[in-house]
Short mmCIF file of C-alpha atoms and ligand atoms in Angstrom, two decimals:
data_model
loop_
_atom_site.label_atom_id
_atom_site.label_comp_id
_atom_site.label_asym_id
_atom_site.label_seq_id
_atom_site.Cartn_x
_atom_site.Cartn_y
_atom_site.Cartn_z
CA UNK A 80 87.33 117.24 51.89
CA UNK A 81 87.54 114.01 53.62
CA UNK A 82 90.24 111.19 52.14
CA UNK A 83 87.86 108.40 52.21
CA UNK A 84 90.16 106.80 49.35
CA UNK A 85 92.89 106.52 51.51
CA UNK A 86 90.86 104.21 53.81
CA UNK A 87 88.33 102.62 51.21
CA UNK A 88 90.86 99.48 51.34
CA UNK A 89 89.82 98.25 54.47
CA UNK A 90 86.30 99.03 54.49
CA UNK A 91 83.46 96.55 56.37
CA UNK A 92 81.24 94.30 54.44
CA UNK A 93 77.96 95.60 52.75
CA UNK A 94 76.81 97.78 49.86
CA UNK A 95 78.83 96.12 46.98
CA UNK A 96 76.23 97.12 44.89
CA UNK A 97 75.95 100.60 43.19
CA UNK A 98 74.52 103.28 44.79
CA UNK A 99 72.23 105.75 43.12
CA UNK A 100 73.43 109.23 44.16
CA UNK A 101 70.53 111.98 44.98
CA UNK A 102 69.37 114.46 42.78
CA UNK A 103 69.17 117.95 43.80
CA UNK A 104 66.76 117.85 46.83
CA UNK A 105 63.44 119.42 45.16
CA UNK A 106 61.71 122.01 47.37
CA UNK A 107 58.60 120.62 49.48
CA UNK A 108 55.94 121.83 51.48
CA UNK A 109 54.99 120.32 54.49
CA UNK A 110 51.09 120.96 56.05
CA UNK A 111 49.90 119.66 59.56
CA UNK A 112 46.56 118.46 60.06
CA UNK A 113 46.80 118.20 64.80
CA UNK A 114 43.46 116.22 65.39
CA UNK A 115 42.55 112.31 65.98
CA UNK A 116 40.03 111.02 66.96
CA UNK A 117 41.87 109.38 69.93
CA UNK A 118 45.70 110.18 71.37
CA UNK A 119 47.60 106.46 71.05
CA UNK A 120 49.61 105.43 74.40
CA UNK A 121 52.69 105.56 72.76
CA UNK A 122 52.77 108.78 69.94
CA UNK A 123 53.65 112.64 71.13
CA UNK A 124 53.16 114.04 67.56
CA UNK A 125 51.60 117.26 67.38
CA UNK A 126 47.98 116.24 67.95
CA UNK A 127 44.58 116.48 70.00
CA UNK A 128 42.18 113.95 70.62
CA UNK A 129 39.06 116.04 69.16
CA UNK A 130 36.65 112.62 68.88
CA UNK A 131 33.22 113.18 70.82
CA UNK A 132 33.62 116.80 70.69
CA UNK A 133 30.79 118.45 68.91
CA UNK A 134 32.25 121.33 67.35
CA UNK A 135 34.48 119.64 65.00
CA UNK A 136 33.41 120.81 61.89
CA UNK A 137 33.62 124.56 62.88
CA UNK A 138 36.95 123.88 64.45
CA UNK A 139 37.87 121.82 60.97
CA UNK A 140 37.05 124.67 58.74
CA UNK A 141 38.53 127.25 60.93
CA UNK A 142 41.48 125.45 60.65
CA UNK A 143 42.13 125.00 57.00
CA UNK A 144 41.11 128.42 56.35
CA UNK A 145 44.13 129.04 58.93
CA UNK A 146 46.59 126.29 56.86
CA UNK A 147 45.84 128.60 54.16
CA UNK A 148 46.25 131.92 55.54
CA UNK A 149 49.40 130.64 57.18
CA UNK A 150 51.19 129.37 53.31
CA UNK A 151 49.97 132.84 52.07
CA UNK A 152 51.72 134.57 54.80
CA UNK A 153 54.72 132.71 54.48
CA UNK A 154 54.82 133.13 50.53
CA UNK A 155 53.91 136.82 50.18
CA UNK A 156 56.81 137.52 53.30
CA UNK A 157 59.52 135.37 51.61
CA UNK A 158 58.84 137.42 48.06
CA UNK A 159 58.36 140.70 49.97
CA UNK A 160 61.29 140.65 51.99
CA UNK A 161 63.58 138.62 49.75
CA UNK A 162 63.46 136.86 53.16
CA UNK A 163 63.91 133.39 53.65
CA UNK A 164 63.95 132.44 49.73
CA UNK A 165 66.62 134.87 49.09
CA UNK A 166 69.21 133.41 51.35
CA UNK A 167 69.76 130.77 48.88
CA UNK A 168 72.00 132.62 45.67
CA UNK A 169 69.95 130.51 43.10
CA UNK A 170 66.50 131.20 44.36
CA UNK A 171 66.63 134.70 43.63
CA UNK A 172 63.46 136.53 44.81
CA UNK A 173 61.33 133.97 43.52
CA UNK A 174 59.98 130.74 45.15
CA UNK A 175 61.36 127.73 43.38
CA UNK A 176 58.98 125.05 41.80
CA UNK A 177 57.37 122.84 44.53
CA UNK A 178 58.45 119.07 44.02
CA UNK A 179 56.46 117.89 46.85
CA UNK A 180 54.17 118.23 48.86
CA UNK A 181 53.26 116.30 52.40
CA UNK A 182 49.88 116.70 54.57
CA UNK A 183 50.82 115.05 57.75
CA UNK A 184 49.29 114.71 61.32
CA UNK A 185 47.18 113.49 63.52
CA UNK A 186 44.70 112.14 60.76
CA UNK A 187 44.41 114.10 58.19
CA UNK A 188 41.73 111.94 56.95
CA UNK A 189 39.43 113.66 60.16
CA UNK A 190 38.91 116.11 57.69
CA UNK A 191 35.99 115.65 55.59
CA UNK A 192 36.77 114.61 51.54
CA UNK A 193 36.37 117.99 50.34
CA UNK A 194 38.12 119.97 53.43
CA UNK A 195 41.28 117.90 52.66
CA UNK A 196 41.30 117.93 49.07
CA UNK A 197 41.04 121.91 49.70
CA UNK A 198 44.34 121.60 52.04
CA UNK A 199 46.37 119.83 48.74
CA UNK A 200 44.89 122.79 46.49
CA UNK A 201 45.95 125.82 48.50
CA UNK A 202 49.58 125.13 48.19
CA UNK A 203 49.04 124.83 43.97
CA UNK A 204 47.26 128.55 45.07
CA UNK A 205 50.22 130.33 46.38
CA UNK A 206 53.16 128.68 44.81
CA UNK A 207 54.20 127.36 41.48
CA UNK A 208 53.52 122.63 41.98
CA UNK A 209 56.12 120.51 39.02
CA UNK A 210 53.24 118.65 37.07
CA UNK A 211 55.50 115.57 38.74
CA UNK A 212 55.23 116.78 41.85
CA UNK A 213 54.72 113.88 44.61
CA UNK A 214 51.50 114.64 46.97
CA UNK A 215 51.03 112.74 49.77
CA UNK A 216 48.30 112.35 52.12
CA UNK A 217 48.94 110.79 55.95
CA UNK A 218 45.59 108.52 56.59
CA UNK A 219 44.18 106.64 59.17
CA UNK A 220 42.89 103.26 58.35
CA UNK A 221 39.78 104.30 60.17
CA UNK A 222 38.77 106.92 58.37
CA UNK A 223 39.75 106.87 54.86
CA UNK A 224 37.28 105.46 52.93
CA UNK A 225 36.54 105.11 49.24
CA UNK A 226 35.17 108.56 48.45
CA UNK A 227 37.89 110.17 50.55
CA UNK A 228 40.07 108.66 48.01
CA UNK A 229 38.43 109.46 45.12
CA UNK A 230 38.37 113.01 46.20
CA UNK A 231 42.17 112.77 46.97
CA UNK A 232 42.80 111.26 43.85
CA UNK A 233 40.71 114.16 42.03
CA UNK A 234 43.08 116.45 44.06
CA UNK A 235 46.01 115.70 42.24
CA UNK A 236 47.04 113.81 45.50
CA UNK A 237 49.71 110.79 43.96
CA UNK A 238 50.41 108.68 47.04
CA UNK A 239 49.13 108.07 50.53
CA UNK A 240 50.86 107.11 54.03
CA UNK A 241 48.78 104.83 56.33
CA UNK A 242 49.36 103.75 59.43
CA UNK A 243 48.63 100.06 59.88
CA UNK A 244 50.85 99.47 62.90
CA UNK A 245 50.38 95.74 63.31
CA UNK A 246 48.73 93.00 61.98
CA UNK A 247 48.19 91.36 64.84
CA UNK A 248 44.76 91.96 66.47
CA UNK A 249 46.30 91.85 70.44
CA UNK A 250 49.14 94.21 69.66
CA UNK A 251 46.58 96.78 67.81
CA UNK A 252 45.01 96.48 71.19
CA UNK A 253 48.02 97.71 73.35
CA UNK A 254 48.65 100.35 70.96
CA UNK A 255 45.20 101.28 71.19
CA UNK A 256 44.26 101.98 67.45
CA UNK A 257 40.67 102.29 66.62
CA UNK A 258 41.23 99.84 63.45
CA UNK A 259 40.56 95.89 62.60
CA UNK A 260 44.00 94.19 61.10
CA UNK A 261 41.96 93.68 57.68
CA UNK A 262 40.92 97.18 57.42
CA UNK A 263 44.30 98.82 56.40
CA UNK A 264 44.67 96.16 54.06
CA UNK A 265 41.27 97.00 52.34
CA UNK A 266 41.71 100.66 52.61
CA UNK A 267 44.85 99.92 50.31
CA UNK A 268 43.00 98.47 47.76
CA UNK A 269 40.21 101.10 47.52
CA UNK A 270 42.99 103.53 47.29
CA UNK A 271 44.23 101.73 44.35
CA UNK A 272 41.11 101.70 42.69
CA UNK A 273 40.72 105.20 42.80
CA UNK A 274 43.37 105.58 41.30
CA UNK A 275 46.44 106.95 43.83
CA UNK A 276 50.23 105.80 42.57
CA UNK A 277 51.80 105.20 45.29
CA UNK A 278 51.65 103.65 49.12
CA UNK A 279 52.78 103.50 51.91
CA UNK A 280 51.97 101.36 55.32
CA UNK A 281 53.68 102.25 58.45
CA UNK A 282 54.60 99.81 60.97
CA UNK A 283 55.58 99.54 64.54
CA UNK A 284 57.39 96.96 65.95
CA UNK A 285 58.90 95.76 69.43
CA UNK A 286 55.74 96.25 70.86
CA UNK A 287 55.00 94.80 74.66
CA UNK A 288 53.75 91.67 73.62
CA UNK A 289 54.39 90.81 69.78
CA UNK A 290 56.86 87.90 69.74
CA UNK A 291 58.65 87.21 66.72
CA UNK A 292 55.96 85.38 64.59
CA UNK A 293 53.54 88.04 65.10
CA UNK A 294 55.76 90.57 63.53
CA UNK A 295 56.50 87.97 60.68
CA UNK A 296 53.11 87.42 60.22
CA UNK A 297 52.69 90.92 59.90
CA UNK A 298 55.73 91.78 57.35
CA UNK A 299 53.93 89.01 55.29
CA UNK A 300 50.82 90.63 55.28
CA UNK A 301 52.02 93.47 53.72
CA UNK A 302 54.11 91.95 51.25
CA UNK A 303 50.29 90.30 49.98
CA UNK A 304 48.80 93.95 50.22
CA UNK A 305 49.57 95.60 47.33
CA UNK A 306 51.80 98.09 48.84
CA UNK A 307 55.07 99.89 47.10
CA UNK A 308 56.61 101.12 50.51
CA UNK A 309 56.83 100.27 53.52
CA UNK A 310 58.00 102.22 57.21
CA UNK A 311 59.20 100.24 59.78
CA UNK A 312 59.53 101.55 62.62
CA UNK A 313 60.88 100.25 66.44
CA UNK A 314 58.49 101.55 69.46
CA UNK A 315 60.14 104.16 70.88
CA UNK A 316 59.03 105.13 74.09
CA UNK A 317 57.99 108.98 74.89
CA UNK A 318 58.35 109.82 78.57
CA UNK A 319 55.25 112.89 78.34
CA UNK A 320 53.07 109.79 76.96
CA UNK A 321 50.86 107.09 78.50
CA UNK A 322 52.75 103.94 77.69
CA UNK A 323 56.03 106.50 79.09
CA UNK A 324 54.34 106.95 82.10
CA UNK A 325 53.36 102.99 82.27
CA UNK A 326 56.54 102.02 82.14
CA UNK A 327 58.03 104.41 84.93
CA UNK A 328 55.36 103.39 87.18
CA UNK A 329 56.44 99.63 86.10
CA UNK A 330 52.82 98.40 84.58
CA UNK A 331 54.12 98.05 81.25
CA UNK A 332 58.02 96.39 80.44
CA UNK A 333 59.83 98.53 78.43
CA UNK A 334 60.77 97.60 74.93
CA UNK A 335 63.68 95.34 75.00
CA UNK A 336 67.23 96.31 72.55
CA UNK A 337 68.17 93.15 71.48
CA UNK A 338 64.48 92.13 70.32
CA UNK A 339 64.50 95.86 68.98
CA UNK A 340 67.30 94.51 67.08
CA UNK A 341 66.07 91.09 66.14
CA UNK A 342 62.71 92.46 64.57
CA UNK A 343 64.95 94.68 62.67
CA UNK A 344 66.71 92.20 61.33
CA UNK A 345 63.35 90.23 60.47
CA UNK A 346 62.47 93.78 59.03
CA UNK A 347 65.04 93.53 56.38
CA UNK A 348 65.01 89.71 55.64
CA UNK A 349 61.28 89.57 55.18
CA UNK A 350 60.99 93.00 53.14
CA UNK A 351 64.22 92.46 51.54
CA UNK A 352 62.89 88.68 50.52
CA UNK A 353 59.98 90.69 48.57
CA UNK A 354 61.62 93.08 46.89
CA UNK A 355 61.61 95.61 48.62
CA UNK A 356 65.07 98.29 48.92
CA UNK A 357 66.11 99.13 52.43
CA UNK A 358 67.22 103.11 50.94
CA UNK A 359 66.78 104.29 55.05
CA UNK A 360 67.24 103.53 58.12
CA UNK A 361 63.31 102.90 58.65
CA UNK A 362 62.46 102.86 55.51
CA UNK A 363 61.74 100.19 52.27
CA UNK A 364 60.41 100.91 48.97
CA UNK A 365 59.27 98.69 45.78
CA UNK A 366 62.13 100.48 43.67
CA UNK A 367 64.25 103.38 43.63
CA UNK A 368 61.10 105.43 41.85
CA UNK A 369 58.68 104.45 45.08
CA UNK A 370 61.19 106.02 47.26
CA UNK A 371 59.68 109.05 49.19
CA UNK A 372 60.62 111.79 47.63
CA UNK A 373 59.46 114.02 50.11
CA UNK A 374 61.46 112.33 52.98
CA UNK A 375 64.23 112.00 50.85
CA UNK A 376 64.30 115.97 50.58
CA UNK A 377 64.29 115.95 54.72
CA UNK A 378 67.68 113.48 54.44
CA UNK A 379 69.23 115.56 51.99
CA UNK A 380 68.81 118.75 53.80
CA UNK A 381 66.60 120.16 51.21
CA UNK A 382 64.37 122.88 51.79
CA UNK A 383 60.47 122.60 52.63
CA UNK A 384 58.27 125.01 54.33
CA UNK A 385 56.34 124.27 57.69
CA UNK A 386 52.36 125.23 57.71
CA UNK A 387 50.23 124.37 60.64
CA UNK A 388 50.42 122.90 64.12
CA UNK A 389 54.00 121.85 65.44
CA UNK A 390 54.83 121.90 61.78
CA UNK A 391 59.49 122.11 61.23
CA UNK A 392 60.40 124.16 58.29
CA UNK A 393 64.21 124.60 56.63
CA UNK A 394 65.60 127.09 54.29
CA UNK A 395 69.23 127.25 53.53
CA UNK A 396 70.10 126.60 57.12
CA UNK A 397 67.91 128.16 59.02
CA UNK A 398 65.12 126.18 60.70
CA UNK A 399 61.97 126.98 62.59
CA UNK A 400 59.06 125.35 63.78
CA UNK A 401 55.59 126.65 65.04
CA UNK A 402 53.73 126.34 67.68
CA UNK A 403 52.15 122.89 68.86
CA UNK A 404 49.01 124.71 70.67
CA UNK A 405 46.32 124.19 67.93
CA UNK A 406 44.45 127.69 69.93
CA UNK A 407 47.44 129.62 69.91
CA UNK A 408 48.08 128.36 66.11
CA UNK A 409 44.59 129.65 65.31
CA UNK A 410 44.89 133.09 67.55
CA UNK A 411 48.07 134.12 65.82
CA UNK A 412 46.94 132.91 62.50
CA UNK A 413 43.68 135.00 62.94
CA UNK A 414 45.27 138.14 63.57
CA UNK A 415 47.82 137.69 60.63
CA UNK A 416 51.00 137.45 63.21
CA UNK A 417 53.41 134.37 62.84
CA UNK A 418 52.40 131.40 64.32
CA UNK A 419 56.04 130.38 64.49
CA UNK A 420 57.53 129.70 68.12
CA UNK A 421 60.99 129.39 67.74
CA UNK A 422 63.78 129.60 65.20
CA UNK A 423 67.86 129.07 64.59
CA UNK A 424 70.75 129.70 62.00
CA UNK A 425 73.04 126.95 61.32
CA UNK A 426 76.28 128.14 61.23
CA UNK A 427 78.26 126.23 58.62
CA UNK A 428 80.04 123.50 60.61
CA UNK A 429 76.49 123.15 62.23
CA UNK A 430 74.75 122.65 58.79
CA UNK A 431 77.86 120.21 57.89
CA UNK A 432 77.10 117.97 61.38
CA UNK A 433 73.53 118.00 60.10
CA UNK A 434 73.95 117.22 56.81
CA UNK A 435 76.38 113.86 58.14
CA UNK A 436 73.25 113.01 61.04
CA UNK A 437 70.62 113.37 57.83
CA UNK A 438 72.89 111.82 55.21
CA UNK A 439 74.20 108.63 57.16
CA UNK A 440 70.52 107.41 57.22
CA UNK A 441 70.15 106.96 54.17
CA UNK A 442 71.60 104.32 51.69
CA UNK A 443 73.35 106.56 49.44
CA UNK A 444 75.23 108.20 52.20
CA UNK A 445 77.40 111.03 51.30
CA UNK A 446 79.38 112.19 48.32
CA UNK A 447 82.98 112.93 49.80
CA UNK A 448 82.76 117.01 49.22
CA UNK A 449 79.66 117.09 51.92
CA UNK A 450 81.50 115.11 54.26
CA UNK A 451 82.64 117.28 57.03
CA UNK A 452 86.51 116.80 58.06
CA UNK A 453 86.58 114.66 60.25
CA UNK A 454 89.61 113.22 62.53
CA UNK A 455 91.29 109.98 60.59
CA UNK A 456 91.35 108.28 63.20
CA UNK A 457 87.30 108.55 64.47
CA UNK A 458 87.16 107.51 60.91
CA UNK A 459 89.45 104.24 61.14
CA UNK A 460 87.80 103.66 64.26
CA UNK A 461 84.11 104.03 63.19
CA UNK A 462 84.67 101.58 60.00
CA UNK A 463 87.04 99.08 62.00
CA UNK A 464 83.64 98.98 64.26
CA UNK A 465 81.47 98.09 61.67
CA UNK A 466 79.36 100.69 61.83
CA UNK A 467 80.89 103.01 58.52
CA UNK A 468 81.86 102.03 55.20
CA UNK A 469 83.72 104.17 51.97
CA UNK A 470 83.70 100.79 49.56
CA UNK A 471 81.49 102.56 46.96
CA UNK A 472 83.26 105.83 47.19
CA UNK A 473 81.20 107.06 49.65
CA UNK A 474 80.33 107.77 53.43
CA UNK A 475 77.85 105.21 54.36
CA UNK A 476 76.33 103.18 57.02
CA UNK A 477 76.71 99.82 57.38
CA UNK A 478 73.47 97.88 58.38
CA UNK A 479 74.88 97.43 61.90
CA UNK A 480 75.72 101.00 61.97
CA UNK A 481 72.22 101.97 60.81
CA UNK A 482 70.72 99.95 63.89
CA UNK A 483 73.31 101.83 66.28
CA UNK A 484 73.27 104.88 64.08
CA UNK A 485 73.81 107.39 67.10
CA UNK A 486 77.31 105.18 68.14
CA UNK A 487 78.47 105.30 64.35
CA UNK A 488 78.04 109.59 64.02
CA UNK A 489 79.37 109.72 68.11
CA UNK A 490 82.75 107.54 67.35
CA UNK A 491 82.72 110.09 64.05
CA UNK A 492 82.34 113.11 65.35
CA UNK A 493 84.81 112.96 68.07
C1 SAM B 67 52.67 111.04 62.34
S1 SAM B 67 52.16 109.42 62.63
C2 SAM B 67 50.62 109.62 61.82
C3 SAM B 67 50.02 108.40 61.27
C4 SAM B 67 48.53 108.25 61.35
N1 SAM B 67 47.93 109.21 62.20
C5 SAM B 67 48.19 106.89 61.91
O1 SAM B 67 48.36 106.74 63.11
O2 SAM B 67 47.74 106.05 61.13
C6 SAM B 67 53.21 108.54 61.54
C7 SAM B 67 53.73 107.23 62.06
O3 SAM B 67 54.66 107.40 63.09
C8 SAM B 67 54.79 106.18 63.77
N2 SAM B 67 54.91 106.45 65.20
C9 SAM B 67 54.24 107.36 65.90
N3 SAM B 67 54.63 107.32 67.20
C10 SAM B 67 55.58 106.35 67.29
C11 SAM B 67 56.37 105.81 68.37
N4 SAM B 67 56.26 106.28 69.61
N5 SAM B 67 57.24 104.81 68.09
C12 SAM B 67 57.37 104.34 66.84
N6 SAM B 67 56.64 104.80 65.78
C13 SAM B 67 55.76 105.79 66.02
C14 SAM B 67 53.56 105.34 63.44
O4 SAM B 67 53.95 104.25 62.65
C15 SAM B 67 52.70 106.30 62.67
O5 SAM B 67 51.92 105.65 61.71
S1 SF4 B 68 46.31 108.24 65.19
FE1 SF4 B 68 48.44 108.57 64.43
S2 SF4 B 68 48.92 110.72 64.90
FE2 SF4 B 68 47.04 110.17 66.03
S3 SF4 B 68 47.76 109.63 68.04
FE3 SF4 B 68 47.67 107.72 66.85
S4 SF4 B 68 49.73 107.49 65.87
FE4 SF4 B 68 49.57 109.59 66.66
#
């Protein structure tokens, strides 16, 4: 184990309040939903632009039937073979209890009301959900709507994930979403009156463009919205994707690092200012109990299964992750062969350097038992930098070292 008494005494500023530690991770299930109706310049999730096609609700159905043949698959081969659920000493031959569940994409909300609320249902099919379970459901501003929600409500479905982007009508524009700035904040409150928990807007910022009121403007907009959470997130720029390309060829800047860093700091003065709990890197919540439980599980190094399109599973150290060809997805699928394209064991140390990388970005950090040994002196080093604290008994980030989180685990891991 680590010492991190021996150097708590000189530890950096930050965190001198007390820090809830994590529960045991849960066990979550993660499904993909790859269509929109149009790619955005800057995103390289797993996705295809399917809008104007005409065949979308044969290709729609196809593909949940698929989502659900997949999560059978996976299931009946994991109780079979005492396969992936065995290599965990507590899990026995049986699946444990799901704790949550996440339908991600591309838009889920493509799918039409009854289509998606079928996606939720087939997990609560194969395996056995916690009555508390959290369900969320990724939508697009565009096309949620108020029956959508009432469906998704019906569905057991406790909290939804939107992606707002921007208040700001110009910078919508350059990140070519097919939304108004009003509409996300109306599609939160006929989400509320149907009746979901819990949500979520996700926001992008450093944008070619915004200046520092816009974003502002924007924080303050969703601080009037009604919402309990909040992702914040700085552009980051994909080279495979149109605004990568743009900027290589030199018709679009590139986003800047220190306003990166200054609409960070915004970030947490505005979000902070209402409320809200800075428990990630990227991420805010209304109270510990509006924290994402399902993304918390991903920090924590829990264990979630992958279904669909370019979906990342992890059990007990081993990850995998299936294809991101929605036709080779649905060809494998069909014939009742894995869909998954590639695979690897974590040896121990490996698992260890993950669970630092996972467990630095969040706010709790890590107890000293899961901290890997490291050398004193990266240790010294990192917290004389600023970028690593041990005041509250634990390994944490410091905010500086949460904005240059890939310095603070490099100086670490030395
Ligand atoms: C998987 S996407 C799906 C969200 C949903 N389809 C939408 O666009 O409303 C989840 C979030 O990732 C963020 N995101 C995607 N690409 C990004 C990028 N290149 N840089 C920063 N954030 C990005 C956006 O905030 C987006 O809402
Ligand atoms: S709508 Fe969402 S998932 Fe689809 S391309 Fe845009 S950001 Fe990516």
């Amino acid at each position: 184990m680590t010492d991190l008494t021996a150097t708590a005494s000189r530890t950096a500023r930050w965190l001198d309040d007390p820090v809830e530690s994590g529960p045991a991770a849960g066990f979550g299930v993660y499904l993909h939903v790859p269509f929109c109706h149009h790619r955005c310049g800057y995103c390289d999730f797993a996705t295809d632009a399917v809008g104007g096609r005409d065949d979308t609700e044969m290709l729609f159905h196809r593909y949940v039937e698929a989502l659900r043949r997949d999560l059978a698959r996976q299931v009946a081969a994991g109780r079979r073979s005492h396969g992936p659920a065995a290599r965990r000493d507590h899990l026995d031959d049986a699946w444990p209890t799901v704790t949550s569940i996440f339908v991600g994409g591309g838009t889920p909300t493509m799918l039409p009301p009854d289509l998606l609320a079928g996606v939720v249902a087939s997990v609560g099919a194969e395996l056995d959900v916690a009555p508390t379970a959290e369900i969320t459901v990724e939508c697009n501003p565009e096309t949620a709507s108020e029956e959508l929600f009432g469906a998704l409500a019906a569905a057991g479905v406790t909290r939804i994930s939107m992606g707002a982007q921007s208040f700001t009508p110009s910078v919508l524009t350059t990140l070519e979403r097919g939304h108004t700035a009003q509409r996300p904040v109306e599609a939160v409150r006929q989400a509320r009156a149907a009746g979901i928990g819990e949500i979520n807007l996700d926001l992008i910022f450093g944008t070619p463009g915004e200046t520092d009121d816009d974003w502002r403007q924007t924080l303050r907009t969703v601080l009037a919205a009604g919402t309990d959470h909040v992702s914040a997130y700085a552009l980051t720029i994909h080279d495979s994707t149109p605004f990568g390309r743009a900027i290589a060829h030199g018709s679009m800047p590139a986003p800047d690092d220190d306003v990166q860093a200054d609409r960070f700091a915004i970030a947490r003065e505005v979000l902070g200012g209402g409320g809200f709990e800075h428990y990630e890197v990227s991420n805010w919540a209304l109270g510990s109990a509006r924290r994402s439980r399902h993304n918390l599980l991903y920090w924590r190094h829990g264990d979630y299964l992958a279904v669909g399109v370019g979906a990342h599973g992890h059990l007990a150290g081993r990850r995998w992750w299936t294809t991101r060809s929605t036709a080779r997805y649905l060809a494998a699928v069909e014939a009742d062969t894995s869909p998954v394209a590639g695979s690897e064991d974590l040896a121990l140390d490996q698992q260890a350097h993950e669970r630092l990388l996972l467990g630095l970005r969040v706010r709790e950090g890590l107890h000293p038992a899961d901290v890997p040994p490291l050398e004193p002196m990266a240790l010294e080093d990192a917290m004389e930098a600023g970028l690593i604290t041990t005041a509250c008994g634990r390994l944490q980030c410091t905010e500086d070292g949460w904005f240059l989180l890939d310095e603070a685990v490099s100086r670490l891991l030395v």
